[in-house]
């Protein structure tokens, strides 16, 4: 089996869906499992529904708008769109029904039950479209296969049960299922974290002992820099698993950090290719591949926060104090992307996905003095050279750290 993953940008409109069909006919689709994300910006819109629901604002109009967008897509793709339009309407009726009867006050639980509909709808449309043009396939509900604990929005995969489920699939045929989703022991929907569709594809590749996994993107492969922020980006033709994990860890947007580990365990080759030019080689990530050529790789992470904690009594930042700080960061679900310590202070560059930074700061201020700079930028340069940091504005620099071949610089936003 092969595993293909298509993101939301590849199926954002009718032309994109038709292009997926053409791509499959070009590169072959026999014995393939396809993982698909929600269409375009659907996830963002459904996140807004959840936000409005908890703020007691009108969320039904947003639901209506998203439904009409999907129905319009179906009307472009199908000569007779009645059946698929009914399927789409049923999904959105289920969203409204859930929100009207829901009694749970837990944001993350409600989030997962609503946001999952984006992937379920997109895969239904694509599966039905491919069947309508004689690309015969089976639609799977991924929640029957990927099982997790009940950590909503960051579900932890039960690998034993998930592997048992996926191994029940026949090894021949064309399957279409959803990225990003799983279900807990009570069959409530869970999600695997934002951008978790790549991880879903890796889970299927691992459990199917796939020959290869390919992520189809709107870029030619893995570049040494994001062309939106850096000039003269270069394609990296071959990367080792280790180097790809390093790039993912520091925030390279083309690869999800959790994606690579299951692939590396079974040495499954992983490709990043362009859905616009599917015959091009793209980037291969596999065992023993060096970074060729060994050029500097530039990564930019936005929406970071720099805090400096200092001992109020000028005592040393000792192991017990560090332990207390990091336990609180864990409790508040705040990620640390850089740390730098001195005898009496600790600087941290943080990512606050769940908007808990102010609570953390208030809590930690009981024991530490705190200085905070919000909305900073974190630049990471792998394999940096003497002039590599010329792309970074020196007059805005707040903190710099070098570890072996990696340079990280925090600058004002």
Tab-separated table of C-alpha atoms in Angstrom:
chain	number	residue	atom	x	y	z
A	1	UNK	CA	0.000	0.000	0.000
A	2	UNK	CA	0.937	3.633	-0.559
A	3	UNK	CA	-0.301	6.506	1.572
A	4	UNK	CA	-1.098	9.917	0.050
A	5	UNK	CA	-2.024	12.979	2.056
A	6	UNK	CA	-3.745	16.054	0.591
A	7	UNK	CA	-4.059	19.246	2.619
A	8	UNK	CA	-6.819	21.833	2.549
A	9	UNK	CA	-5.055	24.000	-0.055
A	10	UNK	CA	-5.112	21.132	-2.567
A	11	UNK	CA	-8.922	20.755	-2.357
A	12	UNK	CA	-9.950	24.345	-1.671
A	13	UNK	CA	-12.278	24.525	-4.707
A	14	UNK	CA	-13.711	22.452	-7.557
A	15	UNK	CA	-10.588	22.904	-9.662
A	16	UNK	CA	-8.516	21.538	-6.783
A	17	UNK	CA	-10.707	18.455	-6.389
A	18	UNK	CA	-10.526	17.795	-10.142
A	19	UNK	CA	-6.757	18.208	-9.962
A	20	UNK	CA	-6.572	15.524	-7.255
A	21	UNK	CA	-8.424	13.166	-9.605
A	22	UNK	CA	-6.051	14.012	-12.471
A	23	UNK	CA	-3.049	13.536	-10.181
A	24	UNK	CA	-4.229	10.085	-9.145
A	25	UNK	CA	-4.659	9.099	-12.781
A	26	UNK	CA	-1.170	10.452	-13.555
A	27	UNK	CA	0.833	8.834	-10.741
A	28	UNK	CA	-1.371	5.793	-10.107
A	29	UNK	CA	-3.875	5.050	-7.358
A	30	UNK	CA	-3.897	1.264	-7.072
A	31	UNK	CA	-3.646	0.027	-3.476
A	32	UNK	CA	-3.567	3.517	-2.021
A	33	UNK	CA	-4.880	5.035	1.191
A	34	UNK	CA	-5.657	8.746	0.841
A	35	UNK	CA	-5.824	11.078	3.836
A	36	UNK	CA	-7.577	14.420	3.234
A	37	UNK	CA	-7.872	17.588	5.307
A	38	UNK	CA	-10.837	19.944	5.522
A	39	UNK	CA	-11.468	22.132	2.490
A	40	UNK	CA	-9.694	25.497	2.429
A	41	UNK	CA	-10.344	27.527	5.575
A	42	UNK	CA	-13.171	25.328	6.883
A	43	UNK	CA	-11.357	24.463	10.122
A	44	UNK	CA	-10.885	28.162	10.914
A	45	UNK	CA	-14.589	28.803	10.296
A	46	UNK	CA	-15.660	25.915	12.533
A	47	UNK	CA	-13.281	27.117	15.232
A	48	UNK	CA	-15.114	30.429	15.038
A	49	UNK	CA	-18.401	28.568	15.534
A	50	UNK	CA	-17.084	27.061	18.785
A	51	UNK	CA	-15.786	30.429	19.960
A	52	UNK	CA	-19.128	32.113	19.252
A	53	UNK	CA	-21.011	29.307	20.959
A	54	UNK	CA	-19.084	29.777	24.206
A	55	UNK	CA	-19.380	33.562	24.001
A	56	UNK	CA	-23.164	33.310	23.515
A	57	UNK	CA	-22.956	34.957	20.107
A	58	UNK	CA	-24.739	34.015	16.877
A	59	UNK	CA	-22.991	30.909	15.522
A	60	UNK	CA	-25.757	29.651	13.242
A	61	UNK	CA	-24.982	32.122	10.447
A	62	UNK	CA	-21.379	30.896	10.311
A	63	UNK	CA	-22.616	27.307	10.102
A	64	UNK	CA	-24.998	28.286	7.310
A	65	UNK	CA	-22.230	30.052	5.378
A	66	UNK	CA	-19.885	27.053	5.612
A	67	UNK	CA	-22.679	24.711	4.527
A	68	UNK	CA	-23.535	26.875	1.514
A	69	UNK	CA	-19.860	26.984	0.510
A	70	UNK	CA	-19.699	23.186	0.453
A	71	UNK	CA	-22.994	22.854	-1.403
A	72	UNK	CA	-21.743	25.330	-4.013
A	73	UNK	CA	-18.626	23.180	-4.409
A	74	UNK	CA	-20.786	20.086	-4.925
A	75	UNK	CA	-22.886	21.877	-7.537
A	76	UNK	CA	-19.715	22.622	-9.513
A	77	UNK	CA	-18.482	19.033	-9.339
A	78	UNK	CA	-21.631	16.964	-9.909
A	79	UNK	CA	-24.168	16.953	-12.723
A	80	UNK	CA	-26.774	15.845	-10.200
A	81	UNK	CA	-25.641	17.104	-6.793
A	82	UNK	CA	-28.778	16.149	-4.837
A	83	UNK	CA	-27.302	13.136	-3.035
A	84	UNK	CA	-24.074	14.836	-2.019
A	85	UNK	CA	-25.937	18.029	-1.026
A	86	UNK	CA	-28.127	15.947	1.255
A	87	UNK	CA	-25.022	14.365	2.805
A	88	UNK	CA	-23.549	17.840	3.383
A	89	UNK	CA	-26.763	19.156	4.923
A	90	UNK	CA	-26.910	16.174	7.289
A	91	UNK	CA	-23.447	16.968	8.660
A	92	UNK	CA	-24.428	20.562	9.406
A	93	UNK	CA	-27.766	19.509	10.889
A	94	UNK	CA	-25.758	17.281	13.230
A	95	UNK	CA	-23.579	20.248	14.277
A	96	UNK	CA	-26.633	22.333	15.145
A	97	UNK	CA	-28.290	19.438	16.941
A	98	UNK	CA	-25.173	18.796	19.024
A	99	UNK	CA	-24.791	22.447	20.054
A	100	UNK	CA	-28.456	22.746	20.994
A	101	UNK	CA	-28.390	19.726	23.303
A	102	UNK	CA	-24.821	19.986	24.590
A	103	UNK	CA	-24.420	20.312	28.368
A	104	UNK	CA	-20.639	20.061	28.559
A	105	UNK	CA	-18.788	23.215	29.636
A	106	UNK	CA	-15.459	21.844	28.358
A	107	UNK	CA	-14.242	23.925	25.433
A	108	UNK	CA	-11.821	21.334	24.055
A	109	UNK	CA	-14.424	18.567	24.071
A	110	UNK	CA	-16.947	20.717	22.204
A	111	UNK	CA	-14.208	21.899	19.849
A	112	UNK	CA	-13.414	18.346	18.737
A	113	UNK	CA	-17.058	17.381	18.185
A	114	UNK	CA	-17.588	20.413	15.911
A	115	UNK	CA	-14.307	20.927	14.080
A	116	UNK	CA	-14.155	17.278	12.980
A	117	UNK	CA	-16.996	17.907	10.536
A	118	UNK	CA	-14.645	19.723	8.140
A	119	UNK	CA	-12.682	16.553	7.370
A	120	UNK	CA	-15.750	14.323	7.343
A	121	UNK	CA	-17.484	16.546	4.783
A	122	UNK	CA	-14.463	17.090	2.522
A	123	UNK	CA	-13.723	13.364	2.282
A	124	UNK	CA	-17.372	12.551	1.553
A	125	UNK	CA	-17.420	15.034	-1.335
A	126	UNK	CA	-14.117	13.809	-2.764
A	127	UNK	CA	-14.980	10.126	-2.377
A	128	UNK	CA	-18.335	10.606	-4.119
A	129	UNK	CA	-16.735	12.678	-6.873
A	130	UNK	CA	-14.052	10.074	-7.589
A	131	UNK	CA	-16.684	7.343	-7.693
A	132	UNK	CA	-18.719	9.457	-10.137
A	133	UNK	CA	-15.780	9.479	-12.595
A	134	UNK	CA	-15.099	5.747	-12.105
A	135	UNK	CA	-12.178	6.055	-9.711
A	136	UNK	CA	-13.762	3.486	-7.416
A	137	UNK	CA	-12.962	3.920	-3.753
A	138	UNK	CA	-14.206	3.191	-0.259
A	139	UNK	CA	-14.855	6.005	2.247
A	140	UNK	CA	-13.677	5.233	5.766
A	141	UNK	CA	-14.550	6.981	9.008
A	142	UNK	CA	-11.094	7.353	10.562
A	143	UNK	CA	-12.630	7.394	14.050
A	144	UNK	CA	-13.245	3.654	13.660
A	145	UNK	CA	-9.505	3.129	13.206
A	146	UNK	CA	-7.380	5.689	15.064
A	147	UNK	CA	-8.073	5.352	18.778
A	148	UNK	CA	-6.801	7.825	21.373
A	149	UNK	CA	-7.209	8.756	25.005
A	150	UNK	CA	-9.649	11.528	25.947
A	151	UNK	CA	-7.173	14.401	25.770
A	152	UNK	CA	-9.339	16.544	23.509
A	153	UNK	CA	-7.506	18.691	20.920
A	154	UNK	CA	-4.270	16.732	21.578
A	155	UNK	CA	-5.354	13.100	21.540
A	156	UNK	CA	-2.633	10.589	22.465
A	157	UNK	CA	-2.734	7.615	20.106
A	158	UNK	CA	-3.394	4.131	21.483
A	159	UNK	CA	-0.950	2.473	19.100
A	160	UNK	CA	-1.817	-1.128	19.963
A	161	UNK	CA	-5.554	-0.723	19.347
A	162	UNK	CA	-5.037	1.556	16.344
A	163	UNK	CA	-2.696	-0.941	14.677
A	164	UNK	CA	-5.127	-3.796	15.304
A	165	UNK	CA	-7.926	-1.776	13.667
A	166	UNK	CA	-5.991	-0.635	10.613
A	167	UNK	CA	-4.523	-4.093	9.974
A	168	UNK	CA	-8.086	-5.307	9.400
A	169	UNK	CA	-8.200	-3.317	6.141
A	170	UNK	CA	-7.605	-5.253	2.909
A	171	UNK	CA	-4.211	-4.483	1.342
A	172	UNK	CA	-5.750	-3.828	-2.061
A	173	UNK	CA	-8.034	-1.046	-3.220
A	174	UNK	CA	-8.384	2.726	-2.932
A	175	UNK	CA	-9.458	4.191	0.409
A	176	UNK	CA	-10.278	7.754	1.375
A	177	UNK	CA	-10.358	8.877	4.983
A	178	UNK	CA	-9.813	11.897	7.200
A	179	UNK	CA	-6.719	13.429	8.692
A	180	UNK	CA	-6.553	15.070	12.127
A	181	UNK	CA	-9.223	12.885	13.771
A	182	UNK	CA	-9.554	9.913	16.092
A	183	UNK	CA	-11.918	8.761	18.828
A	184	UNK	CA	-11.605	8.050	22.533
A	185	UNK	CA	-12.663	4.859	24.395
A	186	UNK	CA	-16.267	6.172	24.528
A	187	UNK	CA	-16.239	6.870	20.765
A	188	UNK	CA	-16.319	10.640	21.221
A	189	UNK	CA	-14.306	12.426	18.553
A	190	UNK	CA	-10.788	13.563	19.377
A	191	UNK	CA	-8.335	15.587	17.304
A	192	UNK	CA	-4.574	15.130	17.083
A	193	UNK	CA	-3.556	18.803	17.266
A	194	UNK	CA	-3.602	21.462	14.561
A	195	UNK	CA	-1.872	20.319	11.356
A	196	UNK	CA	-2.299	16.753	12.612
A	197	UNK	CA	-3.361	15.364	9.211
A	198	UNK	CA	0.272	14.627	8.323
A	199	UNK	CA	0.487	12.640	11.539
A	200	UNK	CA	-2.661	10.724	10.589
A	201	UNK	CA	-1.038	9.747	7.302
A	202	UNK	CA	2.074	8.546	9.142
A	203	UNK	CA	-0.080	6.465	11.509
A	204	UNK	CA	-1.717	4.707	8.556
A	205	UNK	CA	1.632	4.258	6.805
A	206	UNK	CA	3.094	2.677	9.939
A	207	UNK	CA	0.161	0.370	10.602
A	208	UNK	CA	-0.165	-0.692	6.934
A	209	UNK	CA	3.599	-1.236	6.541
A	210	UNK	CA	3.271	1.074	3.562
A	211	UNK	CA	5.771	1.099	0.706
A	212	UNK	CA	5.907	4.903	0.912
A	213	UNK	CA	4.068	7.988	2.099
A	214	UNK	CA	3.643	11.173	0.069
A	215	UNK	CA	2.397	14.557	1.218
A	216	UNK	CA	1.133	16.648	-1.705
A	217	UNK	CA	1.739	20.373	-1.183
A	218	UNK	CA	1.586	23.632	-3.146
A	219	UNK	CA	5.414	23.828	-3.021
A	220	UNK	CA	7.911	21.674	-4.968
A	221	UNK	CA	9.097	19.889	-1.818
A	222	UNK	CA	10.931	20.750	1.380
A	223	UNK	CA	12.695	24.083	0.903
A	224	UNK	CA	15.526	25.478	2.970
A	225	UNK	CA	13.300	28.478	3.792
A	226	UNK	CA	9.658	29.510	3.608
A	227	UNK	CA	9.429	31.601	0.404
A	228	UNK	CA	6.750	33.775	2.036
A	229	UNK	CA	9.381	35.186	4.400
A	230	UNK	CA	12.787	34.517	2.805
A	231	UNK	CA	14.198	35.163	-0.664
A	232	UNK	CA	15.983	32.607	-2.863
A	233	UNK	CA	14.600	29.487	-1.208
A	234	UNK	CA	16.225	26.246	-2.425
A	235	UNK	CA	14.741	22.769	-2.819
A	236	UNK	CA	16.277	20.075	-0.595
A	237	UNK	CA	16.293	16.917	-2.727
A	238	UNK	CA	17.223	14.408	-0.020
A	239	UNK	CA	17.045	14.621	3.770
A	240	UNK	CA	17.708	12.047	6.487
A	241	UNK	CA	14.980	11.297	9.020
A	242	UNK	CA	17.197	12.876	11.679
A	243	UNK	CA	17.570	16.149	9.796
A	244	UNK	CA	13.864	16.271	8.974
A	245	UNK	CA	13.022	15.740	12.659
A	246	UNK	CA	15.349	18.608	13.585
A	247	UNK	CA	13.699	20.908	11.022
A	248	UNK	CA	10.236	19.889	12.191
A	249	UNK	CA	11.168	20.402	15.837
A	250	UNK	CA	12.280	23.961	15.151
A	251	UNK	CA	9.081	24.712	13.241
A	252	UNK	CA	9.549	23.961	9.530
A	253	UNK	CA	5.966	24.322	8.328
A	254	UNK	CA	6.124	21.708	5.567
A	255	UNK	CA	6.498	18.808	8.044
A	256	UNK	CA	4.503	18.170	11.207
A	257	UNK	CA	6.818	17.314	14.133
A	258	UNK	CA	5.032	14.067	15.087
A	259	UNK	CA	4.884	12.781	11.515
A	260	UNK	CA	8.418	11.504	11.149
A	261	UNK	CA	8.857	9.239	14.163
A	262	UNK	CA	6.525	6.380	13.096
A	263	UNK	CA	7.976	6.504	9.574
A	264	UNK	CA	11.530	6.322	10.878
A	265	UNK	CA	10.700	3.345	13.101
A	266	UNK	CA	9.825	1.236	10.065
A	267	UNK	CA	12.124	3.076	7.626
A	268	UNK	CA	9.216	3.999	5.352
A	269	UNK	CA	10.335	6.445	2.622
A	270	UNK	CA	8.529	9.773	2.833
A	271	UNK	CA	8.114	12.207	-0.050
A	272	UNK	CA	6.975	15.822	-0.187
A	273	UNK	CA	5.808	16.691	-3.701
A	274	UNK	CA	3.876	19.353	-5.575
A	275	UNK	CA	0.257	18.645	-6.454
A	276	UNK	CA	0.687	21.202	-9.241
A	277	UNK	CA	3.588	19.285	-10.814
A	278	UNK	CA	3.155	15.685	-9.660
A	279	UNK	CA	5.807	14.196	-11.966
A	280	UNK	CA	8.592	16.220	-10.359
A	281	UNK	CA	10.771	14.351	-7.855
A	282	UNK	CA	10.155	16.636	-4.861
A	283	UNK	CA	11.975	15.835	-1.605
A	284	UNK	CA	12.733	12.350	-0.322
A	285	UNK	CA	13.130	11.762	3.406
A	286	UNK	CA	14.627	8.355	4.131
A	287	UNK	CA	17.216	6.390	6.049
A	288	UNK	CA	20.822	7.502	5.757
A	289	UNK	CA	20.176	10.440	3.464
A	290	UNK	CA	22.363	13.454	4.221
A	291	UNK	CA	21.152	17.018	3.835
A	292	UNK	CA	22.217	17.675	0.225
A	293	UNK	CA	23.559	20.233	-0.251
A	294	UNK	CA	24.346	21.218	3.340
A	295	UNK	CA	22.945	24.733	3.020
A	296	UNK	CA	21.601	26.977	5.790
A	297	UNK	CA	17.934	26.309	6.552
A	298	UNK	CA	15.843	29.239	7.770
A	299	UNK	CA	12.756	28.823	9.953
A	300	UNK	CA	10.514	31.600	11.288
A	301	UNK	CA	8.014	31.112	14.106
A	302	UNK	CA	5.548	33.941	14.701
A	303	UNK	CA	3.281	34.672	17.672
A	304	UNK	CA	5.947	33.888	20.259
A	305	UNK	CA	6.395	35.460	23.696
A	306	UNK	CA	9.665	36.191	25.476
A	307	UNK	CA	9.663	36.212	29.263
A	308	UNK	CA	12.532	36.699	31.704
A	309	UNK	CA	12.130	35.252	35.182
A	310	UNK	CA	14.456	36.412	37.947
A	311	UNK	CA	14.890	35.451	41.578
A	312	UNK	CA	13.300	38.051	43.840
A	313	UNK	CA	15.926	37.398	46.522
A	314	UNK	CA	18.866	37.166	44.061
A	315	UNK	CA	19.291	33.482	44.869
A	316	UNK	CA	20.407	31.030	42.194
A	317	UNK	CA	17.980	29.488	39.694
A	318	UNK	CA	18.519	25.947	40.978
A	319	UNK	CA	17.137	22.606	39.804
A	320	UNK	CA	14.186	22.689	42.207
A	321	UNK	CA	13.163	26.137	40.938
A	322	UNK	CA	13.518	25.029	37.304
A	323	UNK	CA	11.387	21.994	38.058
A	324	UNK	CA	8.652	24.199	39.526
A	325	UNK	CA	8.696	26.534	36.517
A	326	UNK	CA	8.480	23.732	33.976
A	327	UNK	CA	5.757	21.928	35.889
A	328	UNK	CA	3.655	25.092	35.701
A	329	UNK	CA	4.384	25.463	31.971
A	330	UNK	CA	3.197	21.885	31.500
A	331	UNK	CA	0.053	22.515	33.558
A	332	UNK	CA	-0.797	25.578	31.451
A	333	UNK	CA	0.010	23.769	28.147
A	334	UNK	CA	2.613	26.345	27.111
A	335	UNK	CA	5.395	25.221	24.760
A	336	UNK	CA	9.009	26.269	25.281
A	337	UNK	CA	10.867	26.917	22.002
A	338	UNK	CA	14.052	28.390	23.482
A	339	UNK	CA	15.527	28.746	26.956
A	340	UNK	CA	18.604	30.546	28.221
A	341	UNK	CA	19.636	30.661	31.860
A	342	UNK	CA	22.066	32.559	34.034
A	343	UNK	CA	22.730	32.261	37.763
A	344	UNK	CA	19.720	34.355	38.831
A	345	UNK	CA	17.496	34.563	35.722
A	346	UNK	CA	15.835	32.395	33.099
A	347	UNK	CA	14.731	33.587	29.640
A	348	UNK	CA	12.086	31.592	27.789
A	349	UNK	CA	10.622	31.961	24.303
A	350	UNK	CA	7.116	30.534	24.575
A	351	UNK	CA	4.247	29.501	22.334
A	352	UNK	CA	0.837	29.994	23.934
A	353	UNK	CA	-1.587	27.935	21.834
A	354	UNK	CA	-4.297	27.880	24.498
A	355	UNK	CA	-4.062	31.508	25.671
A	356	UNK	CA	-2.861	30.611	29.158
A	357	UNK	CA	0.207	32.857	29.294
A	358	UNK	CA	-1.383	35.539	31.475
A	359	UNK	CA	-2.530	32.931	33.998
A	360	UNK	CA	0.965	31.428	34.044
A	361	UNK	CA	2.563	34.849	34.485
A	362	UNK	CA	0.253	35.710	37.376
A	363	UNK	CA	0.933	32.350	39.028
A	364	UNK	CA	4.720	32.474	38.628
A	365	UNK	CA	4.987	36.111	39.745
A	366	UNK	CA	4.406	34.994	43.348
A	367	UNK	CA	7.940	33.587	43.423
A	368	UNK	CA	9.750	35.365	40.566
A	369	UNK	CA	10.149	38.774	39.066
A	370	UNK	CA	8.888	38.708	35.501
A	371	UNK	CA	9.539	40.775	32.369
A	372	UNK	CA	7.509	40.013	29.287
A	373	UNK	CA	7.689	40.905	25.576
A	374	UNK	CA	4.648	39.689	23.636
A	375	UNK	CA	4.342	38.769	19.957
A	376	UNK	CA	8.029	38.361	19.203
A	377	UNK	CA	9.525	36.437	16.260
A	378	UNK	CA	11.804	33.430	16.641
A	379	UNK	CA	14.303	32.800	13.842
A	380	UNK	CA	16.127	29.479	13.688
A	381	UNK	CA	19.002	28.875	11.267
A	382	UNK	CA	20.205	25.296	10.888
A	383	UNK	CA	23.725	24.839	9.431
A	384	UNK	CA	24.317	28.573	9.719
A	385	UNK	CA	27.281	30.279	8.108
A	386	UNK	CA	29.063	33.564	8.878
A	387	UNK	CA	26.619	35.729	6.937
A	388	UNK	CA	23.461	33.678	7.513
A	389	UNK	CA	21.996	36.090	10.060
A	390	UNK	CA	22.058	39.024	7.619
A	391	UNK	CA	18.380	38.326	6.879
A	392	UNK	CA	17.444	39.140	10.487
A	393	UNK	CA	16.944	42.774	11.601
A	394	UNK	CA	19.791	43.420	14.062
A	395	UNK	CA	18.190	46.521	15.588
A	396	UNK	CA	15.255	44.436	16.878
A	397	UNK	CA	17.255	41.591	18.371
A	398	UNK	CA	16.295	40.597	21.924
A	399	UNK	CA	18.122	37.323	22.495
A	400	UNK	CA	20.587	35.087	20.644
A	401	UNK	CA	21.657	31.503	21.268
A	402	UNK	CA	23.978	29.132	19.382
A	403	UNK	CA	24.076	25.357	19.855
A	404	UNK	CA	26.432	23.503	17.512
A	405	UNK	CA	25.128	24.143	13.979
A	406	UNK	CA	21.908	25.873	15.082
A	407	UNK	CA	21.495	29.598	15.667
A	408	UNK	CA	18.309	30.987	17.239
A	409	UNK	CA	17.488	34.692	17.489
A	410	UNK	CA	14.443	36.317	19.101
A	411	UNK	CA	13.473	39.719	17.671
A	412	UNK	CA	10.686	42.190	18.285
A	413	UNK	CA	7.623	41.616	16.151
